[in-house]
Coordinates of C-alpha atoms in Angstrom, one line a residue:
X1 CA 6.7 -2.2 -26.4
X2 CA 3.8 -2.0 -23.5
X3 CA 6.4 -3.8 -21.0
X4 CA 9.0 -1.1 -22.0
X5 CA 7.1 1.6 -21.5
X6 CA 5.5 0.1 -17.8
X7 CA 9.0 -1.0 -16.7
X8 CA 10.5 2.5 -17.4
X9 CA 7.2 4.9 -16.8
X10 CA 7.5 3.3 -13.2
X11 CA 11.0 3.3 -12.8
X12 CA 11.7 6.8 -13.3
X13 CA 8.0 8.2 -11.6
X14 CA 9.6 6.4 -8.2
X15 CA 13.0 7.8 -8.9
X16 CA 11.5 11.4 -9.7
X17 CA 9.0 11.2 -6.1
X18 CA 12.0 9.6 -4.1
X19 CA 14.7 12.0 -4.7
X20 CA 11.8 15.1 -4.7
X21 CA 11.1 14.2 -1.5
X22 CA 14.9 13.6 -0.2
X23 CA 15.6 17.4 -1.3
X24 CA 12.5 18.5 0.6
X25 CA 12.3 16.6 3.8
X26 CA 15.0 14.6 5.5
X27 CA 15.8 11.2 3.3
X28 CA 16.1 9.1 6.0
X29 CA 12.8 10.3 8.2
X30 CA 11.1 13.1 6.4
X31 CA 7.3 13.3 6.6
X32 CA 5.7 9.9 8.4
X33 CA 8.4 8.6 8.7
X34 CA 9.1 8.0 5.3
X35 CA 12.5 7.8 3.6
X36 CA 13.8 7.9 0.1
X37 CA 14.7 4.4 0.3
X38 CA 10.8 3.2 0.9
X39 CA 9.5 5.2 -1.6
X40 CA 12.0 4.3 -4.0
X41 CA 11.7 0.4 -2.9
X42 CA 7.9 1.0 -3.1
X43 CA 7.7 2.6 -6.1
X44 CA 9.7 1.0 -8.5
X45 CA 8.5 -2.7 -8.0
X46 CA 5.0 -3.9 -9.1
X47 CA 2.7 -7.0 -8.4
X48 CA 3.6 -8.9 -11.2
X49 CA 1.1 -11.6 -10.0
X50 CA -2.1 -9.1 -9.8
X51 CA -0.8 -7.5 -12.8
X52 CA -1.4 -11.0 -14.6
X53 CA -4.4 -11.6 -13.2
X54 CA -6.2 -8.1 -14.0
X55 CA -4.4 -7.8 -18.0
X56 CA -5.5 -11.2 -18.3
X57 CA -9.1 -10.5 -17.3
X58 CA -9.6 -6.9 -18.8
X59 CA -6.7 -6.4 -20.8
X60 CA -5.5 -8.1 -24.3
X61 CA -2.9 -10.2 -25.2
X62 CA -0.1 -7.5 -25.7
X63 CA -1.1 -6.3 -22.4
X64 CA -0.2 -9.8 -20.6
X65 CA 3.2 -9.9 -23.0
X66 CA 4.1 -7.1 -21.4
X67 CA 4.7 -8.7 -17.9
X68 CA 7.7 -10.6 -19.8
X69 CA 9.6 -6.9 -19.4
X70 CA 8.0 -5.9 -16.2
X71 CA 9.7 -8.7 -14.6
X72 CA 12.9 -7.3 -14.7
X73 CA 11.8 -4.8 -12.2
X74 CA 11.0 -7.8 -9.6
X75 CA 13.8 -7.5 -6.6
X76 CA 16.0 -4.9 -5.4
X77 CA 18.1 -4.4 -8.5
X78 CA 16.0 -1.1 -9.7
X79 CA 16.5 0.2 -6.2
X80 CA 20.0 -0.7 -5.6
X81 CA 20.7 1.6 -8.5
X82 CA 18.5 4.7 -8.2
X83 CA 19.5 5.0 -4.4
X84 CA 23.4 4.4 -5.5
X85 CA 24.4 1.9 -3.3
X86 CA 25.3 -0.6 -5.7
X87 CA 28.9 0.2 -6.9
X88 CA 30.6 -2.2 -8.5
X89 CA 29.5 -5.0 -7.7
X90 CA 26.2 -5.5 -10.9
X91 CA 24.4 -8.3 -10.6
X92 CA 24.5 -9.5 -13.8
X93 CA 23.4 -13.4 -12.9
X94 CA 19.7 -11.4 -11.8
X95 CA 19.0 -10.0 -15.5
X96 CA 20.1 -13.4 -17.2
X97 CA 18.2 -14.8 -15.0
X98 CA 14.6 -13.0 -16.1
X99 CA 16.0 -12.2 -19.4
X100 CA 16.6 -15.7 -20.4
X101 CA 13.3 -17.6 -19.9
X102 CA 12.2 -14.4 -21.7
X103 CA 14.3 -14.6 -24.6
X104 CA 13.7 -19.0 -24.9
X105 CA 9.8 -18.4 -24.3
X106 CA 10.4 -16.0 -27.4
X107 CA 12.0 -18.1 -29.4
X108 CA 9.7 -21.1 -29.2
X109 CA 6.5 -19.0 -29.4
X110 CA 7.4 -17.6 -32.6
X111 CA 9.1 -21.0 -33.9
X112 CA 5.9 -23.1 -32.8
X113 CA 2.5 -22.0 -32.2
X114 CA 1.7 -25.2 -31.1
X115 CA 4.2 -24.4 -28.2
X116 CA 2.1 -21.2 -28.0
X117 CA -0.6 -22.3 -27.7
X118 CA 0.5 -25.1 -25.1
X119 CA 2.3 -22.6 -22.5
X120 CA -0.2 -20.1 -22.5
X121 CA -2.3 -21.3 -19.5
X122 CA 0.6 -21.2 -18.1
X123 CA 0.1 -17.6 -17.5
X124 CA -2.1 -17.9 -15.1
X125 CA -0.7 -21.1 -12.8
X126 CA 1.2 -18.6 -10.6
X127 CA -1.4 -15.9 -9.7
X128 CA -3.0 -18.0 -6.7
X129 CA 1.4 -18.7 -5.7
X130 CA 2.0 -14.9 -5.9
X131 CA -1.7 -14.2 -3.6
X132 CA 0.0 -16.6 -0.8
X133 CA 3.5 -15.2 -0.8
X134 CA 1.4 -11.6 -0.5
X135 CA -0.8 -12.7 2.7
X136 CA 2.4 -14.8 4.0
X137 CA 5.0 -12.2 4.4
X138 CA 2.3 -9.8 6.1
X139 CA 2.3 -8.6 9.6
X140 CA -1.3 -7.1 11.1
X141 CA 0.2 -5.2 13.9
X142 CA 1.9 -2.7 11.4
X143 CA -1.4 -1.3 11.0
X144 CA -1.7 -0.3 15.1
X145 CA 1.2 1.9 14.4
X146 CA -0.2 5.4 13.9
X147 CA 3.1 6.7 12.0
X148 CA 3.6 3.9 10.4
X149 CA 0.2 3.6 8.8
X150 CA 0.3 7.0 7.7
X151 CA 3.7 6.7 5.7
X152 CA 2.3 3.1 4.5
X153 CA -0.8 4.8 3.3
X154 CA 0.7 7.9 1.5
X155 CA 3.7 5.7 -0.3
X156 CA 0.7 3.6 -1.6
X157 CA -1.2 6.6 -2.8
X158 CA 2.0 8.0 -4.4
X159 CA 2.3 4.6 -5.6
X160 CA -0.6 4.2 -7.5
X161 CA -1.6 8.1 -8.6
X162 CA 2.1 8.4 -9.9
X163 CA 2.8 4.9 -11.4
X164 CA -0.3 5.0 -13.2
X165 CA -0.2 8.4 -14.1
X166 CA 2.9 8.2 -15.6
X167 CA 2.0 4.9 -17.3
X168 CA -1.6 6.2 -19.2
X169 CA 0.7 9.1 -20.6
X170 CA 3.5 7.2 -21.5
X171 CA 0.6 5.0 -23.7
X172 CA -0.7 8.1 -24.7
X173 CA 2.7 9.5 -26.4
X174 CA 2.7 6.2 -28.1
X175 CA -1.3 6.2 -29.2
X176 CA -1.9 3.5 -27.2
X177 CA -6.2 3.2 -26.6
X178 CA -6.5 1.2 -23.3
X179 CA -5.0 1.8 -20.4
X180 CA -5.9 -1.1 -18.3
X181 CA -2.4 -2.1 -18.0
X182 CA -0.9 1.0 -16.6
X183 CA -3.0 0.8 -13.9
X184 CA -2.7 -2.8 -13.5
X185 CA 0.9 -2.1 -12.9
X186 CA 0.7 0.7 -10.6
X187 CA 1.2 -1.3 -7.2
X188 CA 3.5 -2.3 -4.9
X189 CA 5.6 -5.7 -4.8
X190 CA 5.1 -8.5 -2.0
X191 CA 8.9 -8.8 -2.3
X192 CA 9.4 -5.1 -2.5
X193 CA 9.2 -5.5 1.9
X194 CA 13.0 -7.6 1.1
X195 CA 14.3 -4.6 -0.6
X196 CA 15.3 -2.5 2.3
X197 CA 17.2 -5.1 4.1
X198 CA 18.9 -5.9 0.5
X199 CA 19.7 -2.5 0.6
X200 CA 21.3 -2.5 4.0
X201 CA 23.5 -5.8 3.0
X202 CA 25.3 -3.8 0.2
X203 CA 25.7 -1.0 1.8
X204 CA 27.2 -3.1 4.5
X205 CA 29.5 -4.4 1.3
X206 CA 30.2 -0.7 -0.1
X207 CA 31.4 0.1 3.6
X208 CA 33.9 -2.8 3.2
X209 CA 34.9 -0.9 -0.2
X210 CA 35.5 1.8 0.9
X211 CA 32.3 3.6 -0.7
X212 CA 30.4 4.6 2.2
X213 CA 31.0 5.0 5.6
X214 CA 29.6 3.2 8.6
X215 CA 27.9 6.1 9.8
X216 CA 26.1 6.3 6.7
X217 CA 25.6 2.2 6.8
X218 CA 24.2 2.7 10.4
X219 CA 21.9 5.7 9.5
X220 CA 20.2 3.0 6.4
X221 CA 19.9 0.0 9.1
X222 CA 17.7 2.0 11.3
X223 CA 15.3 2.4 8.8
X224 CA 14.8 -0.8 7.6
X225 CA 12.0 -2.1 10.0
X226 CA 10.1 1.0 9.4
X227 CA 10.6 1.1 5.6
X228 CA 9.7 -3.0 5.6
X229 CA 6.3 -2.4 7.4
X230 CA 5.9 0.6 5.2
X231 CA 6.4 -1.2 2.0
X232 CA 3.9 -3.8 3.2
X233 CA 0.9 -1.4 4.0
X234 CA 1.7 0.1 0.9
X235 CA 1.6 -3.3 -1.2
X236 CA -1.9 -4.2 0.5
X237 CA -3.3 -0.8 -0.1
X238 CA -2.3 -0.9 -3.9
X239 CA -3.5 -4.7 -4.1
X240 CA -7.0 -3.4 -3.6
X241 CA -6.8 0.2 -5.4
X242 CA -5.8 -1.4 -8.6
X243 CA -8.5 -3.8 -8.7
X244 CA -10.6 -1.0 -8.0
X245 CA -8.8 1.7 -10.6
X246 CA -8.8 -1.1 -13.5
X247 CA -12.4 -1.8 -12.9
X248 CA -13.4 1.9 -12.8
X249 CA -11.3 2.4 -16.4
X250 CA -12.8 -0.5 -17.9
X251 CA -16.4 1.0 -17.5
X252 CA -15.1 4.4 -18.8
X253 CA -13.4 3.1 -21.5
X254 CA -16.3 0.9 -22.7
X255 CA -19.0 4.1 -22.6
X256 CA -16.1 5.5 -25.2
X257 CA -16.6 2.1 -27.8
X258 CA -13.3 0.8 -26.5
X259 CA -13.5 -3.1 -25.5
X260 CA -9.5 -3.1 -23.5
X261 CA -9.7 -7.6 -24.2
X262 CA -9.6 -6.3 -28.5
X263 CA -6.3 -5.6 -30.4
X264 CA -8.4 -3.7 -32.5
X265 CA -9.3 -0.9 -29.9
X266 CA -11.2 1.8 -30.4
X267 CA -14.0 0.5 -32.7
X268 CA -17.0 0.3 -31.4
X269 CA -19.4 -3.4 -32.2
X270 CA -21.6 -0.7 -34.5
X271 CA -18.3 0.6 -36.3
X272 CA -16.9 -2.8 -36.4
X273 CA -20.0 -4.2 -38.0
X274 CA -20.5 -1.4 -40.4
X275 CA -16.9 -1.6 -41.5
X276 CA -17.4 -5.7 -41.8
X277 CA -20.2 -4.5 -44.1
X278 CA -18.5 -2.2 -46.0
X279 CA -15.9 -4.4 -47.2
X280 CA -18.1 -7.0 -48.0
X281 CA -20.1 -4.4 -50.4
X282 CA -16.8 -3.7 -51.9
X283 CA -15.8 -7.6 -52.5
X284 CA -19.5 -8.2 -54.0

């Protein structure tokens, strides 16, 4: 249910900012530089790597489960359909591909909890894989570009206000306690810098179609380097405002009696205890 409501919560709050912004500004260079496709590509892809880490640390064990659905949202797939560019051609062999070690990992957790229980550190084997491939595909002299910066900086912002926004009433709606794992999720992808040359690759395909002209594919190539370096700021920035945000909630939740690591949220150690008592008054 959690990964459901991340995956879509973040889906649609980049869609709903991305074409916003395309009616008000110009949707190839509107305001710093930005364009519908970076904000979208931004937006709607999250660091599943941090997400682990931070759920694992300060969230509980439905909030790491949920990454299982929040991978689907890893790649350009998302993107490829909110911007339209996608036509015919569905990539089904992408959601077999995350949906099947899903649906196996399913099946043998529940069948075996002695499988369980011998996967689950596997959970956190990839963080320190996911933290290289971040720092790898980085490059420093984005950040000496005034206009860039600026358009980097506000996607991030957009990024995590929105994402996590939308996420902590989503889990409101559906009387969820914590909200550690909204804002764990509300970043942007290392691979989410790929997305805008994915993009420009099937558009080059769709002009081959027939579904989009080359002007059109021209007008998308020349914003790719901007919208890569972009995307990049905008996944550092978020890599250190939602270790920051998750922190800050986990204080603010705890002065509140709610421990985010419990299934049981919202009791306090007091109510727990006095309700342990209670019960063992009854049975006596």
């Amino acid at each position: 249910k959690k990964g459901v409501l991340l995956t879509g919560s973040k889906y649609f709050a980049g869609v709903a900012v991305g074409m916003a912004f395309g009616y008000f500004f110009d949707p190839m260079s509107g305001l710093f530089g930005l364009s519908t496709l970076a904000l979208i590509a931004g937006m709607t892809n999250s660091n599943s790597g941090m997400y682990a880490a931070l759920t694992g640390k300060f969230g509980n064990r439905s909030d790491v489960g949920g990454l299982s659905i929040l991978a689907i949202n890893d790649g350009p797939f998302f993107t490829l359909v909110a911007l339209g560019v996608l036509g015919t051609a569905f990539p089904m062999i992408s959601f077999i591909a995350v949906l099947l070690p899903i649906g196996i990992g399913m099946l043998l957790g529940n069948l075996d909890p002695k499988i369980r229980e011998f996967l689950k550190p596997g959970e956190s084997i990839t963080i320190p894989f996911f933290a290289f491939a971040l720092g790898a595909g980085m490059d420093l002299a984005n950040f000496f570009n005034p206009t860039v910066l600026a358009g980097g900086l506000i996607l991030a912002i957009l990024t995590f206000v929105c994402s996590a926004g939308m996420g902590i009433l989503m889990f409101k709606l559906f009387k969820e306690k914590s909200f550690i794992a909204p804002i764990s999720e509300a970043s942007t992808a290392g691979n989410a810098a790929a997305t805008p040359a994915a993009i420009a690759a099937a558009a080059a395909v769709a002009v081959g179609a027939g579904a989009m002209t080359q002007a059109e594919l021209e007008a998308i190539q020349n914003i790719v380097p901007i919208a890569t370096a972009q995307i990049s700021i905008s996944t550092i920035t978020t890599s250190l405002l939602c270790p920051i945000g998750v922190i800050l909630m986990d204080k603010y939740q705890r002065k509140r009696g709610i421990d985010g690591t419990r299934e049981d949220l919202g009791l306090n150690n007091a109510e727990s205890t006095s309700g342990t008592q209670e019960r063992h008054a009854v049975n006596d």
